Structures are given as C-alpha cells and as structure tokens.
Amino acid sequence: MLPGLPSAGEARQALGKLAVAAPRPMSGYSRGAFPHWAQQGNKCDTRETVLERDGQGVKRDAECRAVSGTWRSFYDDKTFTAASQVDIDHIVPLANAWRSGADTWTNDKRKAFANDLTHPQLLTVSAATNRSKGDQSPDQWQPPAKSAWCVYGRAWTSVKSTYGLTVTEEERKMLTTMLGTCTA
C-alpha cells in the first residue's frame, strides 16, 4: 500500500532519534510554497499516480484522470467508487512540515516532499477524513479506524525521519501509543 513503510521496530527506533522541538512559526507559509501534483514523466500528475496505485480497476481518460475505479479509505475503512470522493493525503501535512523545519528548505526540496512517491507520504483517503485531519499532528487527530493507527504511526515517523523534521513532545507520545498498537 504505502511505499517505503518501515516495520514497527524500525519506526520505534526512528522515533527515538527524532529531535523534539516546539513548533516553528507559520510566518511565510503557504501551500504554494510546496508545489504539488507535479507531472511524473508522463501525462499523469502525482495525484493521478497515487489514485492508480491505491485503487482497484482504475481506468483513466486521455488526460490521465481516473474516470472509474474503487478506492478504500484506510483512515475510516470506507470504500468509494468515484475519484471525486477521495483526496490524496499528505501523511505529514504541508503546514505541519513547515512548523517542523520545512520553512528552511529550498523550493525544490519542498516540491519533492509534496510529491514523494518513494516514501510513505501520500495516501488515498476519504475527502471527509482528509479535511477533518487538516494540518493536525497525531496528538491532535488520529484515524477514526483504530486499526489504521499502527500503519499511520509508522508512516508519520518514517516521513519525519526521512526529511529531518522535528516532533513535539505530545506528538512523540501519541506516536509511541500508535506504534504500541502494532502486533509485530
């Protein structure tokens, strides 16, 4: 499902190495500072690529838009049959990344982060859960389906570790709780 997802043990080790810091200021932030849905070497952009990866029976039109398929929203365990009903979630939201150190990155690094297909950063979820999550960290929002907590905690920790982003103490505590739901 998610590329580059570490094991629970690897995520626990990575979590122990993350720097704990207060959130940085939001001054200068805008979603536009993270160019997203970039072309992926064909007609397809990042969004369409993730829709195909996460869907079943996905059919595209000439512009690469998903016109049919089935998607399971991991956060709330619901199934959707229209691409318009799902969003592509940045596991670590762009604004959270900004508060965690991305404010010092180059535009190219922010673009790479926003379009990352090789780490567990992008996931197809219901529009409702993506919007309820917003830019909140795990201590502020958790997937409604508790069965998703292990994978969510592993993915969040991996992305923060990969990009050298900080966590708050409350965030670290909740990630520890989430990783505690893993069976292995």
mmCIF file of C-alpha atoms in Angstrom:
data_model
loop_
_atom_site.group_PDB
_atom_site.id
_atom_site.type_symbol
_atom_site.label_atom_id
_atom_site.label_comp_id
_atom_site.label_asym_id
_atom_site.label_seq_id
_atom_site.Cartn_x
_atom_site.Cartn_y
_atom_site.Cartn_z
ATOM 1 C CA MET A 1 0.000 0.000 0.000
ATOM 2 C CA LEU A 2 2.456 2.681 1.125
ATOM 3 C CA PRO A 3 5.931 2.630 -0.416
ATOM 4 C CA GLY A 4 8.914 2.524 1.903
ATOM 5 C CA LEU A 5 6.856 1.742 5.004
ATOM 6 C CA PRO A 6 9.204 0.671 7.815
ATOM 7 C CA SER A 7 8.497 -2.154 10.229
ATOM 8 C CA ALA A 8 7.153 -1.231 13.652
ATOM 9 C CA GLY A 9 10.585 -1.872 15.170
ATOM 10 C CA GLU A 10 12.302 0.354 12.624
ATOM 11 C CA ALA A 11 9.728 3.080 13.258
ATOM 12 C CA ARG A 12 10.243 2.852 17.031
ATOM 13 C CA GLN A 13 13.999 3.254 16.537
ATOM 14 C CA ALA A 14 13.495 6.221 14.199
ATOM 15 C CA LEU A 15 11.050 7.844 16.640
ATOM 16 C CA GLY A 16 13.658 7.648 19.391
ATOM 17 C CA LYS A 17 16.083 9.597 17.200
ATOM 18 C CA LEU A 18 13.717 12.417 16.165
ATOM 19 C CA ALA A 19 14.512 15.819 17.628
ATOM 20 C CA VAL A 20 11.814 17.166 19.942
ATOM 21 C CA ALA A 21 11.118 20.880 19.499
ATOM 22 C CA ALA A 22 8.342 23.423 19.814
ATOM 23 C CA PRO A 23 6.507 24.186 16.565
ATOM 24 C CA ARG A 24 8.180 26.831 14.441
ATOM 25 C CA PRO A 25 6.233 29.959 13.418
ATOM 26 C CA MET A 26 3.911 29.845 10.413
ATOM 27 C CA SER A 27 5.188 33.171 9.063
ATOM 28 C CA GLY A 28 5.822 32.890 5.336
ATOM 29 C CA TYR A 29 3.811 29.673 4.948
ATOM 30 C CA SER A 30 1.512 28.999 2.033
ATOM 31 C CA ARG A 31 0.532 25.760 0.304
ATOM 32 C CA GLY A 32 2.043 27.319 -2.805
ATOM 33 C CA ALA A 33 5.465 27.032 -1.155
ATOM 34 C CA PHE A 34 5.090 23.262 -1.727
ATOM 35 C CA PRO A 35 4.428 22.837 -5.472
ATOM 36 C CA HIS A 36 2.349 19.682 -5.591
ATOM 37 C CA TRP A 37 0.735 17.357 -8.091
ATOM 38 C CA ALA A 38 3.773 17.602 -10.346
ATOM 39 C CA GLN A 39 3.992 15.702 -13.627
ATOM 40 C CA GLN A 40 5.508 12.254 -13.157
ATOM 41 C CA GLY A 41 7.284 11.823 -16.501
ATOM 42 C CA ASN A 42 4.108 11.116 -18.457
ATOM 43 C CA LYS A 43 0.703 12.778 -18.753
ATOM 44 C CA CYS A 44 -0.053 11.781 -15.178
ATOM 45 C CA ASP A 45 0.497 14.023 -12.187
ATOM 46 C CA THR A 46 1.239 12.866 -8.660
ATOM 47 C CA ARG A 47 -2.441 12.763 -7.668
ATOM 48 C CA GLU A 48 -3.399 10.541 -10.604
ATOM 49 C CA THR A 49 -0.393 8.293 -9.983
ATOM 50 C CA VAL A 50 -1.417 7.745 -6.343
ATOM 51 C CA LEU A 51 -5.051 7.162 -7.327
ATOM 52 C CA GLU A 52 -3.916 4.389 -9.667
ATOM 53 C CA ARG A 53 -1.506 2.909 -7.098
ATOM 54 C CA ASP A 54 -4.098 2.842 -4.311
ATOM 55 C CA GLY A 55 -7.150 1.917 -6.389
ATOM 56 C CA GLN A 56 -8.512 -1.248 -7.915
ATOM 57 C CA GLY A 57 -9.684 -1.439 -11.520
ATOM 58 C CA VAL A 58 -8.729 2.185 -12.166
ATOM 59 C CA LYS A 59 -9.463 3.407 -15.681
ATOM 60 C CA ARG A 60 -8.096 6.720 -16.969
ATOM 61 C CA ASP A 61 -9.148 9.117 -19.709
ATOM 62 C CA ALA A 62 -6.795 10.593 -22.331
ATOM 63 C CA GLU A 63 -5.646 13.260 -19.842
ATOM 64 C CA CYS A 64 -4.799 10.559 -17.254
ATOM 65 C CA ARG A 65 -7.708 11.441 -14.949
ATOM 66 C CA ALA A 66 -9.200 8.496 -13.087
ATOM 67 C CA VAL A 67 -12.704 8.047 -14.508
ATOM 68 C CA SER A 68 -13.583 4.832 -12.701
ATOM 69 C CA GLY A 69 -12.231 2.519 -10.066
ATOM 70 C CA THR A 70 -12.617 1.581 -6.435
ATOM 71 C CA TRP A 71 -10.704 3.092 -3.526
ATOM 72 C CA ARG A 72 -10.645 2.001 0.110
ATOM 73 C CA SER A 73 -10.056 4.835 2.534
ATOM 74 C CA PHE A 74 -7.594 3.459 5.043
ATOM 75 C CA TYR A 75 -8.411 6.033 7.743
ATOM 76 C CA ASP A 76 -12.113 5.189 8.067
ATOM 77 C CA ASP A 77 -12.310 1.821 6.264
ATOM 78 C CA LYS A 78 -14.870 3.041 3.727
ATOM 79 C CA THR A 79 -14.963 2.225 0.012
ATOM 80 C CA PHE A 80 -15.546 4.753 -2.763
ATOM 81 C CA THR A 81 -16.207 4.334 -6.484
ATOM 82 C CA ALA A 82 -15.580 7.894 -7.683
ATOM 83 C CA ALA A 83 -12.227 9.674 -7.610
ATOM 84 C CA SER A 84 -14.063 12.875 -6.675
ATOM 85 C CA GLN A 85 -14.960 11.290 -3.312
ATOM 86 C CA VAL A 86 -11.356 10.779 -2.254
ATOM 87 C CA ASP A 87 -8.376 13.005 -1.576
ATOM 88 C CA ILE A 88 -4.665 12.336 -1.624
ATOM 89 C CA ASP A 89 -3.488 12.944 1.918
ATOM 90 C CA HIS A 90 -0.011 14.141 2.753
ATOM 91 C CA ILE A 91 0.562 11.898 5.784
ATOM 92 C CA VAL A 92 2.676 14.696 7.272
ATOM 93 C CA PRO A 93 0.677 17.756 6.199
ATOM 94 C CA LEU A 94 2.487 20.559 4.416
ATOM 95 C CA ALA A 95 1.776 23.074 7.198
ATOM 96 C CA ASN A 96 2.984 20.608 9.829
ATOM 97 C CA ALA A 97 6.187 20.087 7.866
ATOM 98 C CA TRP A 98 6.624 23.879 7.732
ATOM 99 C CA ARG A 99 6.295 24.103 11.536
ATOM 100 C CA SER A 100 8.734 21.190 11.867
ATOM 101 C CA GLY A 101 11.604 22.557 9.773
ATOM 102 C CA ALA A 102 10.492 22.756 6.129
ATOM 103 C CA ASP A 103 10.470 26.543 6.429
ATOM 104 C CA THR A 104 14.254 26.374 5.931
ATOM 105 C CA TRP A 105 14.109 24.124 2.843
ATOM 106 C CA THR A 106 14.646 25.086 -0.765
ATOM 107 C CA ASN A 107 11.668 25.206 -3.110
ATOM 108 C CA ASP A 108 12.967 22.054 -4.831
ATOM 109 C CA LYS A 109 13.054 20.119 -1.547
ATOM 110 C CA ARG A 110 9.514 21.244 -0.667
ATOM 111 C CA LYS A 111 8.339 20.159 -4.138
ATOM 112 C CA ALA A 112 9.993 16.751 -3.670
ATOM 113 C CA PHE A 113 8.302 16.392 -0.263
ATOM 114 C CA ALA A 114 4.859 17.309 -1.616
ATOM 115 C CA ASN A 115 5.159 14.800 -4.497
ATOM 116 C CA ASP A 116 7.076 11.986 -2.770
ATOM 117 C CA LEU A 117 6.131 8.632 -4.284
ATOM 118 C CA THR A 118 9.013 6.653 -2.742
ATOM 119 C CA HIS A 119 8.304 7.187 0.973
ATOM 120 C CA PRO A 120 5.012 6.627 2.859
ATOM 121 C CA GLN A 121 3.893 10.252 2.460
ATOM 122 C CA LEU A 122 0.909 10.104 0.057
ATOM 123 C CA LEU A 123 -2.242 8.041 0.554
ATOM 124 C CA THR A 124 -5.730 7.958 -0.959
ATOM 125 C CA VAL A 125 -8.326 8.590 1.772
ATOM 126 C CA SER A 126 -11.908 9.802 2.010
ATOM 127 C CA ALA A 127 -12.307 13.518 1.453
ATOM 128 C CA ALA A 128 -14.108 13.715 4.806
ATOM 129 C CA THR A 129 -11.217 12.276 6.828
ATOM 130 C CA ASN A 130 -8.601 14.307 4.988
ATOM 131 C CA ARG A 131 -10.499 17.505 5.697
ATOM 132 C CA SER A 132 -11.128 16.628 9.343
ATOM 133 C CA LYS A 133 -7.405 15.963 9.751
ATOM 134 C CA GLY A 134 -6.342 19.235 8.146
ATOM 135 C CA ASP A 135 -2.792 20.070 9.221
ATOM 136 C CA GLN A 136 -3.006 18.387 12.621
ATOM 137 C CA SER A 137 -0.365 16.114 14.108
ATOM 138 C CA PRO A 138 -1.121 12.681 15.649
ATOM 139 C CA ASP A 139 -1.653 14.136 19.130
ATOM 140 C CA GLN A 140 -4.432 16.311 17.678
ATOM 141 C CA TRP A 141 -6.001 13.888 15.162
ATOM 142 C CA GLN A 142 -5.995 10.120 14.813
ATOM 143 C CA PRO A 143 -7.537 7.975 12.066
ATOM 144 C CA PRO A 144 -11.109 7.062 13.087
ATOM 145 C CA ALA A 145 -10.358 3.386 12.358
ATOM 146 C CA LYS A 146 -8.080 2.395 15.235
ATOM 147 C CA SER A 147 -6.895 -0.485 13.024
ATOM 148 C CA ALA A 148 -5.067 2.188 10.975
ATOM 149 C CA TRP A 149 -3.049 3.552 13.893
ATOM 150 C CA CYS A 150 -0.054 1.221 13.521
ATOM 151 C CA VAL A 151 0.494 1.964 9.830
ATOM 152 C CA TYR A 152 -0.249 5.676 10.320
ATOM 153 C CA GLY A 153 2.299 5.928 13.155
ATOM 154 C CA ARG A 154 4.905 4.042 11.124
ATOM 155 C CA ALA A 155 4.334 6.244 8.071
ATOM 156 C CA TRP A 156 4.345 9.540 10.020
ATOM 157 C CA THR A 157 7.533 8.608 11.873
ATOM 158 C CA SER A 158 9.233 7.478 8.665
ATOM 159 C CA VAL A 159 8.440 10.714 6.826
ATOM 160 C CA LYS A 160 9.570 12.882 9.753
ATOM 161 C CA SER A 161 12.795 10.858 9.986
ATOM 162 C CA THR A 162 13.463 10.827 6.235
ATOM 163 C CA TYR A 163 13.134 14.598 5.980
ATOM 164 C CA GLY A 164 14.814 15.502 9.284
ATOM 165 C CA LEU A 165 11.670 17.120 10.675
ATOM 166 C CA THR A 166 11.088 17.668 14.379
ATOM 167 C CA VAL A 167 8.246 16.431 16.582
ATOM 168 C CA THR A 168 6.640 17.985 19.641
ATOM 169 C CA GLU A 169 6.687 16.078 22.919
ATOM 170 C CA GLU A 170 2.914 15.493 22.667
ATOM 171 C CA GLU A 171 3.308 14.240 19.092
ATOM 172 C CA ARG A 172 6.073 11.849 20.167
ATOM 173 C CA LYS A 173 3.902 10.469 22.971
ATOM 174 C CA MET A 174 0.970 9.796 20.643
ATOM 175 C CA LEU A 175 3.241 8.200 18.039
ATOM 176 C CA THR A 176 4.522 5.901 20.802
ATOM 177 C CA THR A 177 0.898 4.988 21.574
ATOM 178 C CA MET A 178 0.141 4.390 17.896
ATOM 179 C CA LEU A 179 3.220 2.228 17.430
ATOM 180 C CA GLY A 180 2.118 0.321 20.535
ATOM 181 C CA THR A 181 -0.900 -0.920 18.550
ATOM 182 C CA CYS A 182 1.388 -2.783 16.135
ATOM 183 C CA THR A 183 1.361 -6.542 16.601
ATOM 184 C CA ALA A 184 4.962 -7.051 15.449
#
